[in-house]
Coordinates of C-alpha atoms and ligand atoms in Angstrom, one line a residue:
X1 CA -113.6 42.8 5.0
X2 CA -115.6 45.5 6.7
X3 CA -117.3 44.4 9.9
X4 CA -120.7 46.1 9.3
X5 CA -122.6 44.7 12.2
X6 CA -120.4 46.2 14.9
X7 CA -121.7 49.4 16.6
X8 CA -119.4 52.4 16.6
X9 CA -118.8 52.2 20.4
X10 CA -117.6 48.6 20.2
X11 CA -114.5 49.3 18.2
X12 CA -111.9 52.0 18.9
X13 CA -111.2 54.3 15.8
X14 CA -107.8 52.7 15.5
X15 CA -109.5 49.3 14.8
X16 CA -112.1 50.7 12.5
X17 CA -110.0 52.5 10.1
X18 CA -107.9 49.7 8.5
X19 CA -111.0 47.4 8.1
X20 CA -112.9 50.1 6.4
X21 CA -110.1 51.3 4.2
X22 CA -107.9 48.5 3.3
X23 CA -110.3 46.7 1.0
X24 CA -111.0 49.9 -1.1
X25 CA -109.2 50.2 -4.4
X26 CA -107.7 53.5 -3.4
X27 CA -106.0 51.9 -0.4
X28 CA -104.8 49.0 -2.4
X29 CA -103.1 51.4 -4.8
X30 CA -101.6 53.4 -1.9
X31 CA -100.4 50.1 -0.4
X32 CA -98.8 49.0 -3.6
X33 CA -97.1 52.5 -3.9
X34 CA -95.7 52.1 -0.4
X35 CA -93.9 49.0 -1.6
X36 CA -91.8 51.1 -3.8
X37 CA -90.7 53.2 -0.9
X38 CA -88.4 52.3 2.0
X39 CA -90.7 50.0 3.9
X40 CA -89.4 46.8 2.4
X41 CA -88.4 44.2 5.0
X42 CA -84.9 42.9 4.3
X43 CA -84.9 39.1 3.8
X44 CA -82.3 38.8 6.5
X45 CA -84.9 39.8 9.1
X46 CA -87.3 37.3 7.6
X47 CA -84.9 34.4 8.0
X48 CA -84.1 34.9 11.7
X49 CA -82.1 32.1 13.3
X50 CA -81.4 28.7 11.8
X51 CA -84.5 26.9 10.8
X52 CA -84.2 23.1 11.6
X53 CA -85.8 22.3 8.2
X54 CA -83.6 24.5 6.1
X55 CA -81.4 21.6 4.9
X56 CA -84.4 20.0 3.2
X57 CA -84.7 22.8 0.7
X58 CA -85.1 23.3 -2.2
X59 CA -87.7 20.6 -3.1
X60 CA -88.2 19.2 -6.6
X61 CA -90.6 21.3 -8.7
X62 CA -93.9 19.7 -9.7
X63 CA -94.3 21.1 -13.2
X64 CA -98.0 20.1 -13.5
X65 CA -99.1 23.5 -12.2
X66 CA -98.2 26.4 -14.5
X67 CA -98.9 30.0 -14.2
X68 CA -100.2 30.5 -17.8
X69 CA -98.2 33.5 -18.6
X70 CA -98.1 35.1 -15.1
X71 CA -94.8 35.9 -13.5
X72 CA -93.7 34.9 -10.0
X73 CA -94.1 37.9 -7.7
X74 CA -90.7 38.9 -6.4
X75 CA -90.0 37.7 -2.9
X76 CA -89.4 41.1 -1.4
X77 CA -92.7 42.4 -2.7
X78 CA -94.7 39.3 -1.6
X79 CA -92.9 39.3 1.8
X80 CA -93.9 42.9 2.4
X81 CA -97.6 42.9 1.4
X82 CA -99.4 40.4 3.7
X83 CA -102.7 39.8 5.4
X84 CA -102.0 38.3 8.9
X85 CA -104.5 39.9 11.2
X86 CA -103.0 38.3 14.3
X87 CA -100.2 40.9 13.8
X88 CA -102.3 43.9 12.8
X89 CA -104.4 45.1 10.0
X90 CA -101.8 46.7 7.8
X91 CA -100.2 45.0 4.9
X92 CA -96.8 45.8 6.4
X93 CA -96.8 43.2 9.3
X94 CA -93.6 41.4 8.3
X95 CA -91.7 43.0 11.2
X96 CA -94.4 42.4 13.8
X97 CA -94.7 38.7 12.6
X98 CA -91.1 38.1 13.7
X99 CA -92.6 37.7 17.2
X100 CA -94.0 34.4 16.1
X101 CA -91.9 31.5 17.6
X102 CA -92.1 28.6 15.1
X103 CA -90.2 26.0 17.2
X104 CA -91.2 23.9 19.0
X105 CA -94.4 23.6 16.9
X106 CA -96.9 20.9 17.6
X107 CA -99.8 20.1 15.3
X108 CA -102.8 18.4 16.9
X109 CA -104.8 16.1 14.7
X110 CA -108.2 15.3 16.3
X111 CA -111.9 14.9 15.9
X112 CA -113.3 12.1 13.7
X113 CA -110.0 10.2 13.2
X114 CA -109.1 6.6 14.0
X115 CA -106.7 7.9 16.7
X116 CA -106.1 11.5 17.6
X117 CA -102.4 12.5 17.9
X118 CA -99.9 15.3 18.0
X119 CA -96.9 15.6 15.8
X120 CA -94.0 18.1 15.8
X121 CA -93.6 20.1 12.6
X122 CA -90.1 18.7 11.9
X123 CA -91.3 15.1 12.2
X124 CA -94.3 15.9 10.0
X125 CA -92.3 17.5 7.2
X126 CA -89.9 14.5 7.1
X127 CA -92.7 12.1 6.6
X128 CA -94.4 13.9 3.8
X129 CA -93.8 13.9 0.0
X130 CA -92.2 17.3 -0.5
X131 CA -92.4 19.3 -3.7
X132 CA -92.4 22.9 -5.1
X133 CA -95.4 24.4 -6.9
X134 CA -96.0 27.7 -8.6
X135 CA -99.5 28.9 -7.7
X136 CA -101.6 31.9 -8.5
X137 CA -102.9 33.6 -5.4
X138 CA -106.1 35.7 -5.6
X139 CA -107.3 37.7 -2.7
X140 CA -110.9 38.6 -2.2
X141 CA -109.7 42.3 -2.1
X142 CA -109.2 42.0 -5.9
X143 CA -105.4 41.8 -6.0
X144 CA -103.3 38.9 -7.0
X145 CA -99.8 37.5 -6.9
X146 CA -98.0 34.3 -8.1
X147 CA -96.0 32.5 -5.6
X148 CA -93.3 29.7 -5.6
X149 CA -94.5 27.6 -2.7
X150 CA -92.8 24.5 -1.1
X151 CA -94.8 21.9 0.8
X152 CA -96.8 18.7 0.4
X153 CA -100.3 17.7 -0.8
X154 CA -102.9 18.0 1.9
X155 CA -104.2 14.6 0.9
X156 CA -100.9 13.1 2.1
X157 CA -101.7 14.5 5.6
X158 CA -105.3 13.1 5.4
X159 CA -103.8 9.7 4.6
X160 CA -101.7 10.0 7.8
X161 CA -104.6 11.3 9.9
X162 CA -107.0 8.4 8.9
X163 CA -110.3 10.2 9.1
X164 CA -113.4 8.1 9.9
X165 CA -115.8 7.5 7.0
X166 CA -118.4 9.8 8.6
X167 CA -116.0 12.8 8.5
X168 CA -117.3 15.4 6.0
X169 CA -115.0 18.4 6.7
X170 CA -111.6 19.2 7.8
X171 CA -111.1 22.3 10.0
X172 CA -107.7 24.0 10.1
X173 CA -106.8 26.4 12.9
X174 CA -104.1 29.0 13.6
X175 CA -102.4 29.3 17.0
X176 CA -103.9 31.4 19.8
X177 CA -101.4 33.3 21.9
X178 CA -102.0 36.9 22.9
X179 CA -98.4 37.2 24.2
X180 CA -97.0 37.0 20.7
X181 CA -100.0 38.2 18.7
X182 CA -101.6 41.1 20.7
X183 CA -104.3 41.6 18.1
X184 CA -105.8 38.3 19.4
X185 CA -106.8 40.3 22.6
X186 CA -109.5 41.9 20.5
X187 CA -112.4 39.8 21.8
X188 CA -114.8 41.0 19.1
X189 CA -112.9 38.9 16.5
X190 CA -113.5 35.1 16.6
X191 CA -110.0 34.0 17.3
X192 CA -108.3 31.6 16.6
X193 CA -108.4 32.1 12.8
X194 CA -110.3 29.1 11.6
X195 CA -110.9 27.7 8.1
X196 CA -112.4 24.6 6.6
X197 CA -112.6 22.5 3.5
X198 CA -114.9 19.6 2.6
X199 CA -113.1 16.2 2.5
X200 CA -113.5 16.2 -1.3
X201 CA -111.7 19.6 -1.5
X202 CA -109.0 18.5 0.9
X203 CA -108.3 15.4 -1.1
X204 CA -108.1 17.4 -4.4
X205 CA -104.6 17.4 -5.8
X206 CA -104.4 21.2 -5.7
X207 CA -104.9 21.5 -2.0
X208 CA -101.4 22.1 -0.7
X209 CA -99.8 22.4 2.7
X210 CA -97.1 25.0 2.5
X211 CA -93.9 24.8 4.5
X212 CA -91.8 27.1 2.4
X213 CA -91.6 29.8 -0.3
X214 CA -89.0 30.8 -2.8
X215 CA -86.9 27.7 -2.1
X216 CA -86.6 28.0 1.7
X217 CA -88.6 27.7 4.9
X218 CA -91.7 30.0 5.1
X219 CA -91.1 33.5 6.3
X220 CA -93.2 34.2 9.4
X221 CA -95.4 36.8 7.7
X222 CA -96.6 34.0 5.2
X223 CA -97.8 31.8 8.1
X224 CA -94.7 29.8 9.2
X225 CA -94.2 27.0 9.8
X226 CA -97.3 25.5 8.1
X227 CA -100.1 27.1 6.1
X228 CA -102.6 26.1 3.5
X229 CA -102.7 27.1 -0.2
X230 CA -106.0 26.5 -2.0
X231 CA -105.5 28.6 -5.1
X232 CA -108.9 28.2 -6.6
X233 CA -110.4 30.0 -3.6
X234 CA -110.1 33.5 -2.3
X235 CA -106.9 33.9 -0.3
X236 CA -108.7 34.1 3.1
X237 CA -109.3 30.4 2.9
X238 CA -105.5 29.8 3.0
X239 CA -105.1 29.8 6.7
X240 CA -101.7 30.5 8.2
X241 CA -99.6 29.1 11.0
X242 CA -101.8 26.0 11.5
X243 CA -101.4 24.0 14.8
X244 CA -104.7 22.1 14.9
X245 CA -106.5 20.0 12.2
X246 CA -109.9 18.6 13.2
X247 CA -112.1 16.2 11.3
X248 CA -115.8 16.7 11.7
X249 CA -119.2 15.9 10.2
X250 CA -120.4 19.5 10.8
X251 CA -119.4 22.3 8.5
X252 CA -116.9 24.5 10.4
X253 CA -117.8 28.1 11.1
X254 CA -114.9 30.0 9.6
X255 CA -113.3 33.2 10.9
X256 CA -114.7 35.5 8.2
X257 CA -118.0 33.8 7.9
X258 CA -118.5 34.3 11.6
X259 CA -117.7 38.0 11.2
X260 CA -119.7 38.7 8.1
X261 CA -121.3 35.8 6.4
X262 CA -123.1 37.9 3.7
X263 CA -119.7 38.9 2.4
X264 CA -117.4 35.9 3.2
X265 CA -118.8 32.5 2.9
X266 CA -117.6 29.0 3.5
X267 CA -116.9 28.0 -0.1
X268 CA -115.4 31.3 -1.4
X269 CA -114.4 29.9 -4.9
X270 CA -113.1 32.6 -7.2
X271 CA -115.6 33.7 -9.8
X272 CA -115.3 37.0 -11.8
X273 CA -119.1 36.9 -12.5
X274 CA -120.1 37.0 -8.9
X275 CA -119.2 40.4 -7.3
X276 CA -118.4 40.9 -3.7
X277 CA -121.4 42.8 -2.3
X278 CA -119.3 46.0 -2.3
X279 CA -116.9 45.6 -5.3
X280 CA -116.5 43.8 -8.6
X281 CA -114.5 40.6 -8.8
X282 CA -114.2 40.9 -12.6
X283 CA -110.5 41.8 -12.6
X284 CA -107.6 42.1 -10.2
X285 CA -104.5 44.2 -9.5
X286 CA -101.3 42.3 -10.1
X287 CA -99.3 43.4 -7.1
X288 CA -95.9 44.8 -8.0
X289 CA -96.8 45.5 -11.6
X290 CA -99.4 48.2 -11.4
X291 CA -101.5 46.3 -14.1
X292 CA -105.0 44.9 -13.9
X293 CA -105.9 41.6 -15.6
X294 CA -109.2 39.8 -15.9
X295 CA -110.0 37.3 -13.1
X296 CA -110.6 33.7 -14.2
X297 CA -113.2 31.3 -12.9
X298 CA -111.7 29.2 -10.1
X299 CA -108.7 31.5 -10.5
X300 CA -107.7 29.5 -13.6
X301 CA -107.9 26.1 -12.0
X302 CA -111.3 25.0 -13.3
X303 CA -110.1 21.8 -14.9
X304 CA -108.8 20.6 -11.5
X305 CA -111.7 21.5 -9.3
X306 CA -115.0 22.1 -11.1
X307 CA -116.1 18.5 -10.7
X308 CA -116.1 18.8 -6.9
X309 CA -119.1 21.2 -7.1
X310 CA -121.3 19.3 -9.5
X311 CA -124.8 19.0 -8.0
X312 CA -124.0 21.7 -5.4
X313 CA -125.6 24.6 -7.4
X314 CA -127.8 25.6 -4.5
X315 CA -124.8 26.4 -2.3
X316 CA -123.2 29.9 -2.2
X317 CA -120.2 28.5 -4.0
X318 CA -118.7 31.9 -5.0
X319 CA -119.0 34.1 -1.9
Ligands
MTE401 N1 -104.4 33.3 8.1 C1 -104.4 33.8 9.4 N2 -104.2 33.0 10.4 N3 -104.7 35.1 9.6 C2 -104.9 36.0 8.6 O1 -105.2 37.2 8.8 N4 -105.3 36.2 6.1 C3 -105.8 35.5 5.0 C4 -104.9 34.3 4.6 N5 -104.6 33.5 5.8 C5 -105.0 35.4 7.2 C6 -104.7 34.1 7.1 C7 -105.9 36.4 3.8 S1 -107.2 37.5 3.8 C8 -105.0 36.2 2.7 S2 -105.3 37.1 1.3 C9 -103.8 35.4 2.8 O2 -103.7 34.7 4.1 C10 -102.6 36.2 2.6 O3 -101.5 35.4 2.5 P1 -100.0 36.2 2.2 O4 -99.9 37.2 3.2 O5 -99.0 35.1 2.3 O6 -100.2 36.8 0.8

């Protein structure tokens, strides 16, 4: 996710280096190698304090979604190889992400809805149909994992929000607080991290609001207390630590699209036949195994989502 349009004098070297390097294959391998060393974050640090929603876990598994032969990535590997730019541009941000305070956590629902409202995370989770799902997770950087998520279908939240019939998109935003996420002081990035889906995508069964992973509340580095998982799209669409959900008839300008639209578009559906402008998307490194496997169209979820895009061939669906 190199930010090509910035001039050298606009970014200090310390900011330039990770962006330039961390999407190259060599750095990915180096990053995976580091996982084998002593940088792993013990899970005890991840689960700081008592989470008020702990007693709800584990949720019942929805067996509809299978991994087709892939294995769940071990929790300690997944929890130590993250993208969460609010806490830095390294993959090892688990420790820094502990600064995130996840209670109280209010989620604002606004824009084109019958009646805007705010709801606390613990009230929201209690009113949603909770379940576990195993999902593949494919990053635009050409690596993948498989994760045991807990949460609820995004369409259940849409039903609660009651969008007006004119709403065409839902925008999902991360918190903005430079006192806990100092990287958000970098004014050349379009904070807060913003993502969006069409209403048809948001109402698709696969679109999942994640509250937990591996049978317990979400660790901070995964985007506690509430994140999105849209596994047919590149991972950057799955916005973390959401505190605002806005319905609109205008397509939202997303974080990466605002930075570099030629490389990271709005739709960002996984397609091995459409390379990123600077690297192939034909295969992916399976984190924690050292192996590479072919990438599948829509990350293997074609039967669930292909219909959404019928008649939209003129859109840049795969960037
Ligand atoms: N959400 C926020 N707020 N900030 C981020 O930097 N990174 C995205 C996505 N959501 C990101 C984010 C990217 S690039 C990926 S691949 C996934 O989160 C990574 O999720 P994981 O760390 O749980 O694997």
